[in-house]
Structures are given as structure tokens and as C-alpha cells.
mmCIF file of C-alpha atoms in Angstrom:
data_model
loop_
_atom_site.group_PDB
_atom_site.id
_atom_site.type_symbol
_atom_site.label_atom_id
_atom_site.label_comp_id
_atom_site.label_asym_id
_atom_site.label_seq_id
_atom_site.Cartn_x
_atom_site.Cartn_y
_atom_site.Cartn_z
ATOM 1 C CA TYR A 1 47.695 -23.740 12.327
ATOM 2 C CA ALA A 2 50.432 -25.642 14.169
ATOM 3 C CA GLU A 3 53.008 -24.289 11.728
ATOM 4 C CA ALA A 4 51.773 -20.715 12.268
ATOM 5 C CA LEU A 5 52.124 -21.125 16.045
ATOM 6 C CA ALA A 6 55.548 -22.726 15.794
ATOM 7 C CA HIS A 7 56.927 -20.192 13.321
ATOM 8 C CA SER A 8 55.642 -17.358 15.488
ATOM 9 C CA ALA A 9 57.693 -18.790 18.365
ATOM 10 C CA VAL A 10 60.747 -18.874 16.066
ATOM 11 C CA LYS A 11 60.223 -15.212 15.119
ATOM 12 C CA ARG A 12 60.075 -14.300 18.815
ATOM 13 C CA GLY A 13 63.329 -16.177 19.392
ATOM 14 C CA ALA A 14 61.623 -18.567 21.819
ATOM 15 C CA ILE A 15 62.598 -21.707 19.876
ATOM 16 C CA SER A 16 64.816 -22.673 16.952
ATOM 17 C CA SER A 17 63.590 -23.610 13.474
ATOM 18 C CA GLU A 18 64.499 -27.215 14.252
ATOM 19 C CA GLN A 19 62.391 -27.152 17.418
ATOM 20 C CA ALA A 20 59.503 -25.653 15.446
ATOM 21 C CA ASP A 21 59.703 -28.454 12.875
ATOM 22 C CA GLU A 22 59.828 -31.009 15.700
ATOM 23 C CA ARG A 23 56.708 -29.540 17.321
ATOM 24 C CA VAL A 24 54.758 -29.584 14.074
ATOM 25 C CA SER A 25 55.831 -33.187 13.380
ATOM 26 C CA LEU A 26 54.819 -34.252 16.877
ATOM 27 C CA ILE A 27 51.374 -32.718 16.495
ATOM 28 C CA ALA A 28 50.897 -34.404 13.112
ATOM 29 C CA GLU A 29 51.986 -37.721 14.628
ATOM 30 C CA ARG A 30 49.512 -37.339 17.510
ATOM 31 C CA GLN A 31 46.697 -36.788 15.012
ATOM 32 C CA THR A 32 47.302 -40.229 13.492
ATOM 33 C CA VAL A 33 46.189 -41.809 16.775
ATOM 34 C CA LEU A 34 42.623 -40.907 15.825
ATOM 35 C CA GLN A 35 42.898 -43.285 12.850
ATOM 36 C CA ARG A 36 44.034 -46.390 14.716
ATOM 37 C CA GLN A 37 41.700 -49.340 15.273
ATOM 38 C CA PRO A 38 40.015 -49.293 17.596
ATOM 39 C CA PRO A 39 40.174 -45.500 17.789
ATOM 40 C CA PRO A 40 40.437 -43.843 21.198
ATOM 41 C CA LEU A 41 37.465 -42.053 22.697
ATOM 42 C CA VAL A 42 38.359 -38.373 22.815
ATOM 43 C CA PHE A 43 36.350 -35.784 24.745
ATOM 44 C CA VAL A 44 37.488 -32.190 24.279
ATOM 45 C CA VAL A 45 36.355 -28.941 25.840
ATOM 46 C CA LEU A 46 38.027 -25.990 24.103
ATOM 47 C CA ASP A 47 38.067 -22.495 25.515
ATOM 48 C CA GLU A 48 36.205 -20.050 23.256
ATOM 49 C CA GLY A 49 39.389 -17.988 23.021
ATOM 50 C CA CYS A 50 40.956 -20.834 21.018
ATOM 51 C CA LEU A 51 38.317 -20.256 18.354
ATOM 52 C CA ARG A 52 38.261 -16.476 18.338
ATOM 53 C CA ARG A 53 41.989 -15.685 18.608
ATOM 54 C CA PRO A 54 43.286 -15.367 15.044
ATOM 55 C CA ILE A 55 46.286 -17.584 14.369
ATOM 56 C CA GLY A 56 48.015 -17.178 11.020
ATOM 57 C CA SER A 57 46.096 -15.959 7.988
ATOM 58 C CA PRO A 58 42.300 -16.088 7.637
ATOM 59 C CA LYS A 59 42.821 -19.145 5.402
ATOM 60 C CA VAL A 60 44.807 -20.914 8.149
ATOM 61 C CA MET A 61 42.178 -20.069 10.740
ATOM 62 C CA ASP A 62 39.335 -21.279 8.527
ATOM 63 C CA ALA A 63 41.170 -24.563 7.900
ATOM 64 C CA GLN A 64 41.620 -25.040 11.653
ATOM 65 C CA LEU A 65 37.938 -24.363 12.349
ATOM 66 C CA ALA A 66 36.986 -26.759 9.533
ATOM 67 C CA ARG A 67 39.236 -29.403 11.069
ATOM 68 C CA LEU A 68 37.494 -28.984 14.411
ATOM 69 C CA VAL A 69 34.113 -29.544 12.749
ATOM 70 C CA GLU A 70 35.498 -32.687 11.069
ATOM 71 C CA PHE A 71 36.883 -33.840 14.420
ATOM 72 C CA ALA A 72 33.479 -33.374 16.066
ATOM 73 C CA ASP A 73 31.890 -35.470 13.315
ATOM 74 C CA LEU A 74 33.999 -38.540 14.127
ATOM 75 C CA HIS A 75 32.105 -41.329 15.896
ATOM 76 C CA ASN A 76 34.693 -41.530 18.690
ATOM 77 C CA THR A 77 34.874 -37.847 19.610
ATOM 78 C CA VAL A 78 32.912 -35.213 21.485
ATOM 79 C CA LEU A 79 33.763 -31.532 21.114
ATOM 80 C CA GLN A 80 32.413 -28.814 23.379
ATOM 81 C CA VAL A 81 33.285 -25.133 23.699
ATOM 82 C CA ALA A 82 33.736 -23.508 27.100
ATOM 83 C CA THR A 83 32.139 -20.162 26.277
ATOM 84 C CA PHE A 84 33.321 -16.839 27.659
ATOM 85 C CA ASP A 85 30.074 -16.434 29.578
ATOM 86 C CA MET A 86 31.016 -19.374 31.818
ATOM 87 C CA GLY A 87 33.228 -16.878 33.636
ATOM 88 C CA VAL A 88 34.423 -18.171 36.994
ATOM 89 C CA ARG A 89 32.561 -21.465 36.519
ATOM 90 C CA ARG A 90 35.395 -22.514 34.194
ATOM 91 C CA PRO A 91 37.642 -24.614 36.456
ATOM 92 C CA PHE A 92 40.875 -24.542 34.421
ATOM 93 C CA ASN A 93 43.085 -21.636 33.394
ATOM 94 C CA LEU A 94 45.652 -23.720 31.504
ATOM 95 C CA PRO A 95 45.314 -26.680 29.143
ATOM 96 C CA ILE A 96 45.041 -30.061 30.804
ATOM 97 C CA THR A 97 44.857 -33.560 29.373
ATOM 98 C CA LEU A 98 43.270 -36.419 31.300
ATOM 99 C CA LEU A 99 44.003 -39.953 30.119
ATOM 100 C CA THR A 100 42.342 -43.235 30.982
ATOM 101 C CA MET A 101 44.845 -45.982 30.351
ATOM 102 C CA PRO A 102 43.957 -49.524 29.143
ATOM 103 C CA ASP A 103 44.157 -50.783 32.745
ATOM 104 C CA ARG A 104 41.626 -48.019 33.691
ATOM 105 C CA SER A 105 44.219 -46.055 35.662
ATOM 106 C CA LEU A 106 44.142 -42.285 35.245
ATOM 107 C CA MET A 107 46.873 -39.825 34.375
ATOM 108 C CA SER A 108 46.937 -36.088 33.859
ATOM 109 C CA TYR A 109 49.247 -33.957 31.804
ATOM 110 C CA ALA A 110 49.490 -30.198 32.172
ATOM 111 C CA GLU A 111 51.734 -27.736 30.394
ATOM 112 C CA SER A 112 53.049 -24.370 31.385
ATOM 113 C CA ALA A 113 55.136 -22.069 29.224
ATOM 114 C CA GLN A 114 58.294 -23.753 30.531
ATOM 115 C CA GLN A 115 57.475 -27.438 30.948
ATOM 116 C CA GLY A 116 54.969 -30.259 31.007
ATOM 117 C CA HIS A 117 54.029 -32.295 34.062
ATOM 118 C CA LEU A 118 52.684 -35.852 34.019
ATOM 119 C CA GLU A 119 50.820 -36.959 37.150
ATOM 120 C CA ARG A 120 49.915 -40.563 37.937
ATOM 121 C CA GLU A 121 48.984 -40.249 41.603
ATOM 122 C CA SER A 122 45.219 -40.704 41.908
ATOM 123 C CA THR A 123 44.959 -38.268 44.812
ATOM 124 C CA SER A 124 46.145 -35.557 42.403
ATOM 125 C CA VAL A 125 44.332 -36.759 39.280
ATOM 126 C CA LEU A 126 40.850 -37.407 40.716
ATOM 127 C CA PRO A 127 40.185 -33.754 41.661
ATOM 128 C CA LEU A 128 41.123 -32.779 38.099
ATOM 129 C CA LEU A 129 38.734 -35.381 36.717
ATOM 130 C CA THR A 130 35.960 -33.997 38.932
ATOM 131 C CA ALA A 131 36.693 -30.463 37.728
ATOM 132 C CA TYR A 132 36.678 -31.680 34.112
ATOM 133 C CA HIS A 133 33.273 -33.302 34.568
ATOM 134 C CA GLN A 134 32.002 -30.022 36.007
ATOM 135 C CA LEU A 135 33.406 -28.229 32.953
ATOM 136 C CA GLN A 136 31.657 -30.675 30.621
ATOM 137 C CA ALA A 137 28.372 -30.156 32.455
ATOM 138 C CA GLU A 138 28.619 -26.351 32.238
ATOM 139 C CA ALA A 139 29.779 -26.133 28.610
ATOM 140 C CA PRO A 140 27.255 -26.201 25.765
ATOM 141 C CA SER A 141 26.813 -29.655 24.228
ATOM 142 C CA GLN A 142 28.444 -30.633 20.945
ATOM 143 C CA ALA A 143 25.658 -29.433 18.603
ATOM 144 C CA PRO A 144 25.643 -25.793 19.780
ATOM 145 C CA SER A 145 29.434 -25.868 20.059
ATOM 146 C CA VAL A 146 29.796 -26.958 16.427
ATOM 147 C CA ALA A 147 27.156 -24.398 15.422
ATOM 148 C CA MET A 148 29.318 -21.702 17.056
ATOM 149 C CA ILE A 149 32.353 -22.876 15.096
ATOM 150 C CA ASN A 150 30.378 -22.844 11.853
ATOM 151 C CA GLN A 151 29.130 -19.310 12.585
ATOM 152 C CA LEU A 152 32.712 -18.187 13.144
ATOM 153 C CA ARG A 153 33.673 -19.729 9.794
ATOM 154 C CA LYS A 154 30.936 -17.665 8.148
ATOM 155 C CA GLY A 155 32.309 -14.554 9.801
ATOM 156 C CA THR A 156 29.424 -13.946 12.145
ATOM 157 C CA PRO A 157 29.822 -13.713 15.921
#
């Protein structure tokens, strides 16, 4: 999945082959964090478009959906899907990452097409945390979210 995204960017001339390889390696490296001891607690709310937008071949897409189901099955993770019917109740239009550091301080990281921005100032991060909690409350819980993913894997809407 990551390779399909990166190689698509190469085909468009947006990045070089070397940059694509670097992106894929970085994503693979980030995944290893889930294996460390103790593992981090990871709460994810994915937009439904991430599940329904075909990336790569059907085989690639099925592998990605299977990986999400595996991720949701980990004891240190929660996966929810922000469904299309949330409409304007969905508070974010771009991906955002909220981090709680070991000292309990908060940070946010947001990406645009051109750059990423790391924010440590609590007056900027706390409103994002509030919006994220609202998103979690509005999104279906993990069980129906995983059921949706499994239905997509079977080819049913």
C-alpha cells in the first residue's frame, strides 16, 4: 500500500525514486514501534474514504484492509472509522496526529501537501485534542468499524 502510494507520486513526477524508497522505509520503521515493550497506546480514527479509495491493485488493497483488522486486534490499539454520514460533524479535513509524551505533555503533527508542522504549544494543541475527542465520540466504535472493513474485504458495501 505504501509502495503503491509512493510509486504513484514518482509517476506523477512529484518525488524521485529515492524519495519514494525513503518514504516506504520510514513507514515500515514507524510500524516497528508497535512491537516495542511496553507498546504505545494507539487510538486511530480513519476517514471512510481511506478504506473505499482503491490504492494499487485489489490484492494490495485487500492486504491493507487485512492489516487494519490485525492492527485493531492488538491489545494496545483502538481503530474507529469516521463514516461519510458524519458529514459536517467530522472536525478534521486533513490528517492529524496527537501525541502524549512520557512527561504527559501533548504535541500535534499535521501534514499538508507541502510540509509537516509540529506544534508543542498547549494553547494550540488542546483545541485539537478536544476536537479529536468529539470525533471519537461521533465515530462508530471499534467493533462496527472492523465489521465495515471486513465487509469491504468481502466486496460488499
